[in-house]
PDB file of C-alpha atoms and ligand atoms in Angstrom:
ATOM      1  CA  MET Y1109     -79.343  49.050-159.584  1.00 77.00           C
ATOM      2  CA  PRO Y1110     -76.703  49.220-162.467  1.00 80.00           C
ATOM      3  CA  SER Y1111     -77.418  50.694-165.849  1.00 84.00           C
ATOM      4  CA  ARG Y1112     -78.786  48.615-168.363  1.00 88.00           C
ATOM      5  CA  HIS Y1113     -78.358  50.958-170.845  1.00 85.00           C
ATOM      6  CA  GLN Y1114     -75.866  49.891-174.213  1.00 94.00           C
ATOM      7  CA  PRO Y1115     -74.258  53.131-175.595  1.00 97.00           C
ATOM      8  CA  VAL Y1116     -74.534  53.589-179.102  1.00 97.00           C
ATOM      9  CA  LEU Y1117     -72.008  54.210-181.867  1.00 98.00           C
ATOM     10  CA  MET Y1118     -68.914  53.922-178.695  1.00 98.00           C
ATOM     11  CA  GLU Y1119     -66.379  53.403-181.608  1.00 97.00           C
ATOM     12  CA  GLN Y1120     -67.464  56.180-183.969  1.00 98.00           C
ATOM     13  CA  VAL Y1121     -67.889  58.488-180.691  1.00 98.00           C
ATOM     14  CA  LEU Y1122     -64.278  57.163-179.594  1.00 98.00           C
ATOM     15  CA  GLU Y1123     -62.736  58.140-183.079  1.00 98.00           C
ATOM     16  CA  ALA Y1124     -64.191  61.779-182.982  1.00 98.00           C
ATOM     17  CA  LEU Y1125     -63.208  62.413-179.674  1.00 98.00           C
ATOM     18  CA  GLN Y1126     -59.521  60.977-179.739  1.00 98.00           C
ATOM     19  CA  PRO Y1127     -59.533  60.361-175.751  1.00 98.00           C
ATOM     20  CA  GLU Y1128     -56.344  58.593-175.880  1.00 98.00           C
ATOM     21  CA  ARG Y1129     -54.798  62.206-176.592  1.00 97.00           C
ATOM     22  CA  GLY Y1130     -55.419  62.901-172.932  1.00 97.00           C
ATOM     23  CA  GLY Y1131     -57.184  65.738-171.292  1.00 98.00           C
ATOM     24  CA  PHE Y1132     -60.142  67.578-169.585  1.00 98.00           C
ATOM     25  CA  PHE Y1133     -63.711  65.727-171.053  1.00 98.00           C
ATOM     26  CA  VAL Y1134     -67.234  66.715-170.693  1.00 98.00           C
ATOM     27  CA  ASP Y1135     -69.963  64.385-170.923  1.00 98.00           C
ATOM     28  CA  ALA Y1136     -73.281  66.225-171.077  1.00 98.00           C
ATOM     29  CA  THR Y1137     -75.315  63.535-170.719  1.00 98.00           C
ATOM     30  CA  VAL Y1138     -73.771  60.664-169.113  1.00 98.00           C
ATOM     31  CA  GLY Y1139     -76.672  58.195-168.261  1.00 97.00           C
ATOM     32  CA  GLY Y1140     -75.707  55.074-166.986  1.00 95.00           C
ATOM     33  CA  GLY Y1141     -71.703  56.307-167.762  1.00 97.00           C
ATOM     34  CA  GLY Y1142     -71.093  53.657-171.047  1.00 97.00           C
ATOM     35  CA  HIS Y1143     -69.058  56.476-172.698  1.00 98.00           C
ATOM     36  CA  ALA Y1144     -68.085  58.417-170.045  1.00 98.00           C
ATOM     37  CA  HIS Y1145     -66.002  54.726-169.084  1.00 98.00           C
ATOM     38  CA  ALA Y1146     -64.586  54.196-172.270  1.00 98.00           C
ATOM     39  CA  ILE Y1147     -63.438  58.005-172.147  1.00 98.00           C
ATOM     40  CA  LEU Y1148     -61.787  57.945-168.972  1.00 98.00           C
ATOM     41  CA  SER Y1149     -60.043  54.278-169.799  1.00 98.00           C
ATOM     42  CA  ALA Y1150     -58.441  55.815-172.788  1.00 98.00           C
ATOM     43  CA  HIS Y1151     -55.724  57.525-171.054  1.00 98.00           C
ATOM     44  CA  PRO Y1152     -54.768  57.487-167.456  1.00 98.00           C
ATOM     45  CA  GLY Y1153     -54.409  61.006-167.347  1.00 97.00           C
ATOM     46  CA  ASN Y1154     -58.084  62.046-168.230  1.00 98.00           C
ATOM     47  CA  ARG Y1155     -60.452  64.267-166.228  1.00 98.00           C
ATOM     48  CA  LEU Y1156     -64.241  63.988-167.287  1.00 98.00           C
ATOM     49  CA  LEU Y1157     -66.920  66.291-165.960  1.00 98.00           C
ATOM     50  CA  ALA Y1158     -70.257  64.139-165.967  1.00 98.00           C
ATOM     51  CA  ILE Y1159     -73.939  65.942-166.245  1.00 98.00           C
ATOM     52  CA  ASP Y1160     -77.057  64.625-166.296  1.00 98.00           C
ATOM     53  CA  ARG Y1161     -80.217  65.945-165.039  1.00 98.00           C
ATOM     54  CA  ASP Y1162     -81.585  62.667-163.814  1.00 97.00           C
ATOM     55  CA  VAL Y1163     -80.122  62.187-160.211  1.00 97.00           C
ATOM     56  CA  GLN Y1164     -81.151  58.259-160.389  1.00 96.00           C
ATOM     57  CA  ALA Y1165     -79.144  57.971-163.714  1.00 96.00           C
ATOM     58  CA  LEU Y1166     -76.301  59.978-162.310  1.00 97.00           C
ATOM     59  CA  GLU Y1167     -76.432  57.459-158.761  1.00 96.00           C
ATOM     60  CA  ARG Y1168     -75.686  54.645-161.657  1.00 96.00           C
ATOM     61  CA  ALA Y1169     -73.285  56.539-163.481  1.00 97.00           C
ATOM     62  CA  LYS Y1170     -71.239  57.216-159.907  1.00 97.00           C
ATOM     63  CA  GLU Y1171     -71.212  53.588-159.338  1.00 96.00           C
ATOM     64  CA  ARG Y1172     -70.256  52.762-162.868  1.00 97.00           C
ATOM     65  CA  LEU Y1173     -67.144  55.347-162.722  1.00 98.00           C
ATOM     66  CA  ALA Y1174     -66.114  54.726-159.079  1.00 98.00           C
ATOM     67  CA  GLU Y1175     -62.927  53.518-159.862  1.00 98.00           C
ATOM     68  CA  PHE Y1176     -61.976  56.558-161.791  1.00 98.00           C
ATOM     69  CA  GLY Y1177     -61.969  58.400-158.466  1.00 98.00           C
ATOM     70  CA  ASP Y1178     -61.600  62.210-158.270  1.00 97.00           C
ATOM     71  CA  ARG Y1179     -61.163  62.152-161.877  1.00 98.00           C
ATOM     72  CA  VAL Y1180     -64.601  62.602-162.457  1.00 98.00           C
ATOM     73  CA  ILE Y1181     -66.673  65.622-161.270  1.00 98.00           C
ATOM     74  CA  PHE Y1182     -70.893  64.817-161.229  1.00 98.00           C
ATOM     75  CA  GLU Y1183     -72.969  67.657-161.883  1.00 98.00           C
ATOM     76  CA  HIS Y1184     -76.832  67.024-161.557  1.00 98.00           C
ATOM     77  CA  ALA Y1185     -77.952  70.158-164.303  1.00 98.00           C
ATOM     78  CA  PRO Y1186     -79.229  70.199-167.135  1.00 98.00           C
ATOM     79  CA  PHE Y1187     -76.700  70.443-170.328  1.00 98.00           C
ATOM     80  CA  SER Y1188     -78.020  73.916-171.145  1.00 98.00           C
ATOM     81  CA  ALA Y1189     -75.488  75.120-167.743  1.00 98.00           C
ATOM     82  CA  VAL Y1190     -72.684  73.473-169.244  1.00 98.00           C
ATOM     83  CA  VAL Y1191     -70.640  76.864-169.583  1.00 98.00           C
ATOM     84  CA  SER Y1192     -71.184  77.713-165.741  1.00 98.00           C
ATOM     85  CA  LEU Y1193     -70.569  73.933-164.919  1.00 98.00           C
ATOM     86  CA  VAL Y1194     -67.415  74.033-166.771  1.00 98.00           C
ATOM     87  CA  GLU Y1195     -66.131  77.069-165.569  1.00 97.00           C
ATOM     88  CA  ALA Y1196     -66.614  75.687-161.441  1.00 97.00           C
ATOM     89  CA  ALA Y1197     -65.078  72.149-162.716  1.00 97.00           C
ATOM     90  CA  HIS Y1198     -62.051  73.269-164.938  1.00 96.00           C
ATOM     91  CA  SER Y1199     -59.574  76.550-165.713  1.00 94.00           C
ATOM     92  CA  GLY Y1200     -59.678  76.866-169.160  1.00 94.00           C
ATOM     93  CA  LYS Y1201     -60.650  74.928-172.209  1.00 97.00           C
ATOM     94  CA  VAL Y1202     -61.807  71.540-172.364  1.00 98.00           C
ATOM     95  CA  ASP Y1203     -60.290  68.820-174.934  1.00 98.00           C
ATOM     96  CA  GLY Y1204     -63.965  66.881-175.799  1.00 98.00           C
ATOM     97  CA  ILE Y1205     -67.021  67.313-175.256  1.00 98.00           C
ATOM     98  CA  LEU Y1206     -69.819  64.884-175.868  1.00 98.00           C
ATOM     99  CA  ALA Y1207     -73.591  64.877-175.934  1.00 98.00           C
ATOM    100  CA  ASP Y1208     -76.024  61.466-176.696  1.00 98.00           C
ATOM    101  CA  PHE Y1209     -79.318  63.040-176.502  1.00 97.00           C
ATOM    102  CA  GLY Y1210     -82.664  61.243-175.443  1.00 90.00           C
ATOM    103  CA  VAL Y1211     -83.844  59.065-173.062  1.00 95.00           C
ATOM    104  CA  SER Y1212     -81.485  55.802-171.772  1.00 95.00           C
ATOM    105  CA  SER Y1213     -82.902  52.626-171.508  1.00 92.00           C
ATOM    106  CA  ASP Y1214     -83.027  52.741-167.955  1.00 93.00           C
ATOM    107  CA  GLN Y1215     -85.494  55.499-167.902  1.00 95.00           C
ATOM    108  CA  ILE Y1216     -87.760  53.957-170.740  1.00 94.00           C
ATOM    109  CA  ASP Y1217     -87.403  50.415-168.632  1.00 93.00           C
ATOM    110  CA  ASP Y1218     -88.548  51.952-165.148  1.00 95.00           C
ATOM    111  CA  ARG Y1219     -92.455  52.461-165.449  1.00 96.00           C
ATOM    112  CA  GLU Y1220     -92.804  54.446-163.036  1.00 96.00           C
ATOM    113  CA  ARG Y1221     -91.067  56.888-164.999  1.00 97.00           C
ATOM    114  CA  GLY Y1222     -93.730  57.366-167.284  1.00 97.00           C
ATOM    115  CA  PHE Y1223     -91.692  57.051-170.716  1.00 96.00           C
ATOM    116  CA  SER Y1224     -93.129  54.039-172.081  1.00 94.00           C
ATOM    117  CA  PHE Y1225     -96.334  53.151-173.791  1.00 92.00           C
ATOM    118  CA  MET Y1226     -95.614  49.412-173.553  1.00 92.00           C
ATOM    119  CA  GLN Y1227     -96.204  49.511-169.506  1.00 94.00           C
ATOM    120  CA  ASP Y1228     -98.480  50.972-167.581  1.00 97.00           C
ATOM    121  CA  GLY Y1229     -97.344  53.836-165.709  1.00 97.00           C
ATOM    122  CA  PRO Y1230     -97.825  57.378-164.258  1.00 98.00           C
ATOM    123  CA  LEU Y1231     -98.140  59.776-167.329  1.00 98.00           C
ATOM    124  CA  ASP Y1232     -94.965  61.249-165.941  1.00 98.00           C
ATOM    125  CA  MET Y1233     -91.988  61.945-168.233  1.00 98.00           C
ATOM    126  CA  ARG Y1234     -89.918  64.563-166.220  1.00 98.00           C
ATOM    127  CA  MET Y1235     -86.191  63.533-166.800  1.00 97.00           C
ATOM    128  CA  ASP Y1236     -85.598  65.691-163.622  1.00 97.00           C
ATOM    129  CA  ARG Y1237     -88.505  65.098-160.979  1.00 95.00           C
ATOM    130  CA  THR Y1238     -86.611  67.080-158.277  1.00 96.00           C
ATOM    131  CA  LYS Y1239     -86.726  70.021-160.464  1.00 96.00           C
ATOM    132  CA  GLN Y1240     -89.272  70.183-163.281  1.00 96.00           C
ATOM    133  CA  LYS Y1241     -92.760  71.177-161.849  1.00 96.00           C
ATOM    134  CA  THR Y1242     -94.627  69.643-165.060  1.00 98.00           C
ATOM    135  CA  SER Y1243     -95.483  66.220-165.529  1.00 98.00           C
ATOM    136  CA  ALA Y1244     -97.068  65.235-168.866  1.00 98.00           C
ATOM    137  CA  ALA Y1245    -100.588  64.443-167.264  1.00 98.00           C
ATOM    138  CA  ARG Y1246    -100.285  68.031-166.270  1.00 98.00           C
ATOM    139  CA  LEU Y1247     -99.127  69.326-169.690  1.00 98.00           C
ATOM    140  CA  LEU Y1248    -101.804  67.479-171.423  1.00 98.00           C
ATOM    141  CA  ALA Y1249    -104.314  68.706-168.810  1.00 97.00           C
ATOM    142  CA  ASP Y1250    -103.730  72.301-168.577  1.00 96.00           C
ATOM    143  CA  SER Y1251    -102.547  72.805-172.419  1.00 97.00           C
ATOM    144  CA  SER Y1252    -104.851  73.950-175.558  1.00 97.00           C
ATOM    145  CA  GLU Y1253    -105.656  71.795-178.363  1.00 98.00           C
ATOM    146  CA  ASP Y1254    -103.599  73.720-180.399  1.00 98.00           C
ATOM    147  CA  GLU Y1255    -100.212  73.477-178.397  1.00 98.00           C
ATOM    148  CA  ILE Y1256    -101.060  69.531-178.450  1.00 98.00           C
ATOM    149  CA  GLU Y1257    -101.454  69.317-182.155  1.00 98.00           C
ATOM    150  CA  HIS Y1258     -98.097  71.359-182.510  1.00 97.00           C
ATOM    151  CA  TRP Y1259     -95.833  69.141-180.271  1.00 97.00           C
ATOM    152  CA  LEU Y1260     -97.284  65.886-181.954  1.00 98.00           C
ATOM    153  CA  ARG Y1261     -96.732  67.365-184.961  1.00 96.00           C
ATOM    154  CA  ASP Y1262     -93.604  69.109-184.830  1.00 94.00           C
ATOM    155  CA  TYR Y1263     -91.947  67.307-182.520  1.00 95.00           C
ATOM    156  CA  GLY Y1264     -93.529  63.860-182.545  1.00 95.00           C
ATOM    157  CA  GLU Y1265     -93.364  64.044-186.343  1.00 92.00           C
ATOM    158  CA  GLU Y1266     -97.225  62.362-185.968  1.00 95.00           C
ATOM    159  CA  ARG Y1267     -99.333  62.706-188.920  1.00 95.00           C
ATOM    160  CA  TYR Y1268    -102.413  62.023-187.642  1.00 97.00           C
ATOM    161  CA  ALA Y1269    -101.406  65.201-185.113  1.00 98.00           C
ATOM    162  CA  ARG Y1270    -104.806  67.137-185.179  1.00 98.00           C
ATOM    163  CA  ARG Y1271    -107.148  63.875-184.610  1.00 98.00           C
ATOM    164  CA  ILE Y1272    -105.217  62.773-181.561  1.00 98.00           C
ATOM    165  CA  ALA Y1273    -104.756  66.396-180.124  1.00 98.00           C
ATOM    166  CA  ASN Y1274    -108.657  66.629-180.494  1.00 98.00           C
ATOM    167  CA  ALA Y1275    -109.389  63.137-178.601  1.00 98.00           C
ATOM    168  CA  ILE Y1276    -107.243  63.899-176.067  1.00 98.00           C
ATOM    169  CA  VAL Y1277    -108.899  67.333-175.556  1.00 97.00           C
ATOM    170  CA  LYS Y1278    -112.133  65.428-175.810  1.00 97.00           C
ATOM    171  CA  GLN Y1279    -111.072  62.659-173.520  1.00 96.00           C
ATOM    172  CA  ARG Y1280    -110.092  65.417-170.940  1.00 94.00           C
ATOM    173  CA  ARG Y1281    -114.377  66.066-170.278  1.00 94.00           C
ATOM    174  CA  PHE Y1282    -114.291  62.681-169.064  1.00 94.00           C
ATOM    175  CA  GLY Y1283    -111.663  62.956-166.386  1.00 93.00           C
ATOM    176  CA  PRO Y1284    -107.672  63.551-166.516  1.00 94.00           C
ATOM    177  CA  LEU Y1285    -105.475  61.310-168.285  1.00 97.00           C
ATOM    178  CA  LEU Y1286    -103.164  60.041-165.592  1.00 97.00           C
ATOM    179  CA  ARG Y1287    -101.571  56.819-166.860  1.00 98.00           C
ATOM    180  CA  THR Y1288     -99.259  55.721-169.955  1.00 98.00           C
ATOM    181  CA  SER Y1289    -101.920  52.939-170.762  1.00 97.00           C
ATOM    182  CA  GLN Y1290    -104.881  55.473-170.694  1.00 97.00           C
ATOM    183  CA  LEU Y1291    -102.495  57.632-173.336  1.00 97.00           C
ATOM    184  CA  ALA Y1292    -101.355  54.334-175.556  1.00 97.00           C
ATOM    185  CA  ASP Y1293    -104.996  52.833-175.315  1.00 96.00           C
ATOM    186  CA  LEU Y1294    -106.140  56.282-176.732  1.00 97.00           C
ATOM    187  CA  VAL Y1295    -103.898  56.589-179.314  1.00 97.00           C
ATOM    188  CA  GLY Y1296    -104.652  53.452-180.798  1.00 95.00           C
ATOM    189  CA  ARG Y1297    -108.552  54.132-180.841  1.00 95.00           C
ATOM    190  CA  THR Y1298    -108.207  57.217-182.760  1.00 96.00           C
ATOM    191  CA  ILE Y1299    -105.520  56.295-185.386  1.00 94.00           C
ATOM    192  CA  PRO Y1300    -104.931  53.477-187.748  1.00 91.00           C
ATOM    193  CA  SER Y1301    -102.081  51.027-187.051  1.00 84.00           C
ATOM    194  CA  GLY Y1302     -99.461  52.082-189.613  1.00 71.00           C
ATOM    195  CA  ARG Y1303     -96.926  49.330-191.220  1.00 65.00           C
ATOM    196  CA  SER Y1304     -93.919  50.387-189.832  1.00 69.00           C
ATOM    197  CA  GLY Y1305     -93.578  47.910-186.999  1.00 70.00           C
ATOM    198  CA  HIS Y1306     -93.726  50.671-184.503  1.00 80.00           C
ATOM    199  CA  HIS Y1307     -96.324  50.986-181.648  1.00 89.00           C
ATOM    200  CA  VAL Y1308     -98.985  53.325-183.067  1.00 93.00           C
ATOM    201  CA  ALA Y1309     -98.394  55.853-179.669  1.00 95.00           C
ATOM    202  CA  THR Y1310     -94.483  55.803-180.393  1.00 94.00           C
ATOM    203  CA  ARG Y1311     -94.668  59.408-181.887  1.00 94.00           C
ATOM    204  CA  THR Y1312     -97.158  61.092-179.368  1.00 97.00           C
ATOM    205  CA  PHE Y1313     -94.869  59.687-176.804  1.00 97.00           C
ATOM    206  CA  GLN Y1314     -91.887  61.142-178.219  1.00 96.00           C
ATOM    207  CA  GLY Y1315     -93.855  64.329-179.012  1.00 97.00           C
ATOM    208  CA  ILE Y1316     -95.014  65.126-175.576  1.00 98.00           C
ATOM    209  CA  ARG Y1317     -91.668  63.882-173.849  1.00 98.00           C
ATOM    210  CA  ILE Y1318     -90.021  66.432-175.809  1.00 97.00           C
ATOM    211  CA  ALA Y1319     -92.195  69.188-174.857  1.00 98.00           C
ATOM    212  CA  VAL Y1320     -92.156  68.049-170.982  1.00 98.00           C
ATOM    213  CA  ASN Y1321     -88.410  68.433-171.054  1.00 98.00           C
ATOM    214  CA  ARG Y1322     -87.819  71.466-173.703  1.00 97.00           C
ATOM    215  CA  GLU Y1323     -85.652  68.971-175.516  1.00 97.00           C
ATOM    216  CA  LEU Y1324     -84.861  71.120-178.492  1.00 96.00           C
ATOM    217  CA  ASP Y1325     -84.297  74.582-176.298  1.00 97.00           C
ATOM    218  CA  GLU Y1326     -81.780  72.345-174.112  1.00 98.00           C
ATOM    219  CA  ILE Y1327     -80.069  71.396-177.393  1.00 98.00           C
ATOM    220  CA  GLU Y1328     -80.157  74.538-178.872  1.00 97.00           C
ATOM    221  CA  VAL Y1329     -78.466  76.387-176.180  1.00 98.00           C
ATOM    222  CA  PHE Y1330     -75.983  73.521-176.047  1.00 98.00           C
ATOM    223  CA  LEU Y1331     -75.173  73.745-179.454  1.00 98.00           C
ATOM    224  CA  GLN Y1332     -74.713  77.674-179.090  1.00 97.00           C
ATOM    225  CA  ALA Y1333     -72.241  77.255-175.882  1.00 98.00           C
ATOM    226  CA  THR Y1334     -69.968  74.282-176.740  1.00 98.00           C
ATOM    227  CA  PRO Y1335     -67.578  75.573-179.736  1.00 98.00           C
ATOM    228  CA  LYS Y1336     -66.623  78.453-177.521  1.00 97.00           C
ATOM    229  CA  LEU Y1337     -65.531  76.134-174.645  1.00 98.00           C
ATOM    230  CA  LEU Y1338     -63.071  73.459-176.849  1.00 98.00           C
ATOM    231  CA  ALA Y1339     -59.216  74.609-176.880  1.00 98.00           C
ATOM    232  CA  GLU Y1340     -57.258  73.894-180.291  1.00 97.00           C
ATOM    233  CA  GLY Y1341     -57.723  70.459-181.356  1.00 97.00           C
ATOM    234  CA  GLY Y1342     -60.578  69.888-179.147  1.00 98.00           C
ATOM    235  CA  ARG Y1343     -63.529  67.939-180.328  1.00 98.00           C
ATOM    236  CA  LEU Y1344     -67.640  68.047-179.844  1.00 98.00           C
ATOM    237  CA  ALA Y1345     -68.974  65.208-180.433  1.00 98.00           C
ATOM    238  CA  VAL Y1346     -73.286  65.252-180.883  1.00 98.00           C
ATOM    239  CA  ILE Y1347     -75.592  61.887-180.845  1.00 98.00           C
ATOM    240  CA  SER Y1348     -79.106  62.737-182.074  1.00 97.00           C
ATOM    241  CA  PHE Y1349     -81.972  60.042-182.525  1.00 93.00           C
ATOM    242  CA  HIS Y1350     -84.774  61.736-184.477  1.00 90.00           C
ATOM    243  CA  SER Y1351     -84.889  64.330-187.421  1.00 90.00           C
ATOM    244  CA  LEU Y1352     -85.789  67.334-185.724  1.00 90.00           C
ATOM    245  CA  GLU Y1353     -82.274  66.748-183.299  1.00 93.00           C
ATOM    246  CA  ASP Y1354     -80.241  66.108-186.015  1.00 96.00           C
ATOM    247  CA  ARG Y1355     -81.060  69.138-187.948  1.00 95.00           C
ATOM    248  CA  ALA Y1356     -80.273  71.177-185.347  1.00 96.00           C
ATOM    249  CA  CYS Y1357     -76.714  69.552-185.149  1.00 98.00           C
ATOM    250  CA  LYS Y1358     -76.135  69.700-188.433  1.00 97.00           C
ATOM    251  CA  VAL Y1359     -77.428  73.232-189.114  1.00 97.00           C
ATOM    252  CA  ALA Y1360     -75.136  74.047-185.672  1.00 97.00           C
ATOM    253  CA  LEU Y1361     -72.089  72.441-186.819  1.00 97.00           C
ATOM    254  CA  ARG Y1362     -72.016  72.923-190.206  1.00 96.00           C
ATOM    255  CA  ASN Y1363     -72.237  76.902-189.557  1.00 96.00           C
ATOM    256  CA  GLU Y1364     -69.177  76.564-187.004  1.00 96.00           C
ATOM    257  CA  ALA Y1365     -67.430  74.762-189.834  1.00 95.00           C
ATOM    258  CA  ARG Y1366     -68.140  77.601-192.020  1.00 94.00           C
ATOM    259  CA  GLY Y1367     -66.644  80.374-189.733  1.00 90.00           C
ATOM    260  CA  GLY Y1368     -63.139  78.636-190.489  1.00 91.00           C
ATOM    261  CA  ASP Y1369     -62.312  77.986-186.674  1.00 95.00           C
ATOM    262  CA  PHE Y1370     -63.861  74.428-186.585  1.00 97.00           C
ATOM    263  CA  LYS Y1371     -63.276  71.903-189.326  1.00 97.00           C
ATOM    264  CA  ASN Y1372     -66.969  69.601-189.517  1.00 97.00           C
ATOM    265  CA  LEU Y1373     -65.255  66.105-188.991  1.00 97.00           C
ATOM    266  CA  ILE Y1374     -67.885  63.886-190.039  1.00 97.00           C
ATOM    267  CA  PRO Y1375     -70.433  65.828-192.773  1.00 92.00           C
ATOM    268  CA  ARG Y1376     -72.868  63.444-193.419  1.00 94.00           C
ATOM    269  CA  GLY Y1377     -72.796  62.447-189.830  1.00 97.00           C
ATOM    270  CA  ALA Y1378     -72.000  58.476-188.609  1.00 98.00           C
ATOM    271  CA  THR Y1379     -74.734  55.883-188.070  1.00 98.00           C
ATOM    272  CA  ALA Y1380     -74.885  52.478-186.732  1.00 97.00           C
ATOM    273  CA  ASN Y1381     -73.633  49.269-188.599  1.00 97.00           C
ATOM    274  CA  GLN Y1382     -75.641  46.481-189.269  1.00 97.00           C
ATOM    275  CA  SER Y1383     -74.076  44.027-186.237  1.00 97.00           C
ATOM    276  CA  GLU Y1384     -74.468  47.093-184.067  1.00 97.00           C
ATOM    277  CA  ILE Y1385     -78.354  47.217-185.194  1.00 96.00           C
ATOM    278  CA  ARG Y1386     -78.875  43.813-184.347  1.00 96.00           C
ATOM    279  CA  LYS Y1387     -76.941  43.783-180.825  1.00 95.00           C
ATOM    280  CA  ASN Y1388     -78.818  47.243-179.735  1.00 94.00           C
ATOM    281  CA  PRO Y1389     -81.806  48.046-181.947  1.00 91.00           C
ATOM    282  CA  ARG Y1390     -82.298  51.635-180.683  1.00 90.00           C
ATOM    283  CA  SER Y1391     -78.556  52.284-182.225  1.00 95.00           C
ATOM    284  CA  ARG Y1392     -80.873  51.986-185.832  1.00 94.00           C
ATOM    285  CA  SER Y1393     -82.063  56.014-185.405  1.00 93.00           C
ATOM    286  CA  ALA Y1394     -78.734  57.550-183.877  1.00 97.00           C
ATOM    287  CA  ARG Y1395     -76.523  59.702-185.838  1.00 98.00           C
ATOM    288  CA  LEU Y1396     -73.264  60.870-184.816  1.00 98.00           C
ATOM    289  CA  ARG Y1397     -71.720  64.431-185.662  1.00 98.00           C
ATOM    290  CA  ALA Y1398     -68.682  66.286-185.075  1.00 98.00           C
ATOM    291  CA  ILE Y1399     -66.660  69.384-185.150  1.00 98.00           C
ATOM    292  CA  GLU Y1400     -62.908  70.013-184.291  1.00 98.00           C
ATOM    293  CA  CYS Y1401     -61.359  73.429-182.989  1.00 98.00           C
ATOM    294  CA  VAL Y1402     -58.900  73.853-185.435  1.00 97.00           C
ATOM    295  CA  SER Y1403     -57.810  77.493-184.519  1.00 86.00           C
ATOM    296  CA  LYS Y1404     -58.520  79.240-181.684  1.00 70.00           C
ATOM    297  CA  GLY Y1405     -59.048  82.621-184.143  1.00 63.00           C
ATOM    298  CA  GLY Y1406     -60.837  85.260-182.751  1.00 45.00           C
ATOM    299  CA  GLN Y1407     -62.677  83.157-180.153  1.00 52.00           C
ATOM    300  CA  ALA Y1408     -61.956  84.620-176.202  1.00 47.00           C
TER     301      ALA Y1408
HETATM  302  C1  SAM E2167     -78.747  58.084-174.241  1.00 93.69           C
HETATM  303  S1  SAM E2167     -79.154  58.604-172.610  1.00 93.69           S
HETATM  304  C2  SAM E2167     -76.861  58.778-172.520  1.00 93.69           C
HETATM  305  C3  SAM E2167     -76.565  57.642-172.008  1.00 93.69           C
HETATM  306  C4  SAM E2167     -75.197  57.628-172.040  1.00 93.69           C
HETATM  307  N1  SAM E2167     -74.181  57.890-173.032  1.00 93.69           N
HETATM  308  C5  SAM E2167     -73.994  55.877-171.508  1.00 93.69           C
HETATM  309  O1  SAM E2167     -73.323  55.725-171.865  1.00 93.69           O
HETATM  310  O2  SAM E2167     -74.813  55.378-171.130  1.00 93.69           O
HETATM  311  C6  SAM E2167     -79.387  60.592-172.529  1.00 93.69           C
HETATM  312  C7  SAM E2167     -78.981  60.810-171.059  1.00 93.69           C
HETATM  313  O3  SAM E2167     -79.016  62.206-171.085  1.00 93.69           O
HETATM  314  C8  SAM E2167     -79.862  62.824-170.175  1.00 93.69           C
HETATM  315  N2  SAM E2167     -80.612  64.083-170.452  1.00 93.69           N
HETATM  316  C9  SAM E2167     -81.385  64.392-171.162  1.00 93.69           C
HETATM  317  N3  SAM E2167     -81.511  65.390-171.935  1.00 93.69           N
HETATM  318  C10 SAM E2167     -80.852  66.053-170.810  1.00 93.69           C
HETATM  319  C11 SAM E2167     -80.404  67.837-170.479  1.00 93.69           C
HETATM  320  N4  SAM E2167     -81.155  68.613-170.901  1.00 93.69           N
HETATM  321  N5  SAM E2167     -79.450  67.967-169.462  1.00 93.69           N
HETATM  322  C12 SAM E2167     -78.851  66.844-168.829  1.00 93.69           C
HETATM  323  N6  SAM E2167     -78.979  65.683-169.120  1.00 93.69           N
HETATM  324  C13 SAM E2167     -79.840  65.212-169.934  1.00 93.69           C
HETATM  325  C14 SAM E2167     -80.859  61.767-169.535  1.00 93.69           C
HETATM  326  O4  SAM E2167     -81.409  61.916-168.443  1.00 93.69           O
HETATM  327  C15 SAM E2167     -80.203  60.414-169.999  1.00 93.69           C
HETATM  328  O5  SAM E2167     -79.760  59.749-169.127  1.00 93.69           O
END
């Protein structure tokens, strides 16, 4: 089935990466292949390493990008492995790297993946069901109340983290939480419904998803590794969707820029305009940051 995911901040991403220069690019989160398609279309000589840890996403991307033939190399892997993946795919440094973190609409809309509180499905949330052993249901069954509270508070930014963690642990006495609807209902019964317009379980699902996929660890390794892969003039662009991710990106890219070998291209980050938000509400929380390698300095 073709991807239904609409890529965010497309214009700003292309401005940051400048794929019309021609070269070797990496899309570390190829997803439905929207950004990748634009990168490959920008110059007939462009080649791309397309990474995703979700097999289904990769299949969709292969279909979407078939017209580019062997200009694309696909890798089913977490982007924390980016250094070895680049080494295997390309000799030398790369001209641009993109990461568009988080989940795609294809993943959220598929009830069987268990990412959505809007539809009933197994409480899974693994991005890679072939390699990751621990689903959300398993994690909630095996973890302490303190651990669950930490994920909800720190990853989900849920102010009622303690209350919800306590309710989850109490619920376990009556049987395991196995379905997304069970978890969404439990949160609905436990905390007030707020006025933000968001579903009451939004933050809980976000916190648990980030824990299941160790998303912040992945991002940290990626941000440390990728600047070293860039050629002079090469660019790294990252899109985050919540404040924890964005903080990690802001600090990492600012520190690189302070070292003098990199220039911060968008110091405050770029966000979607009203017209994009109207067409694609998911873009509301997206923030793009980017650096350019201006000198190979002391780097190997
Ligand atoms: C927001 S979507 C990317 C959409 C893509 N830019 C497009 O234009 O269609 C995020 C993708 O990143 C993948 N992903 C998330 N974390 C990952 C990780 N640590 N390693 C590799 N892929 C990851 C997800 O499986 C998902 O397909």
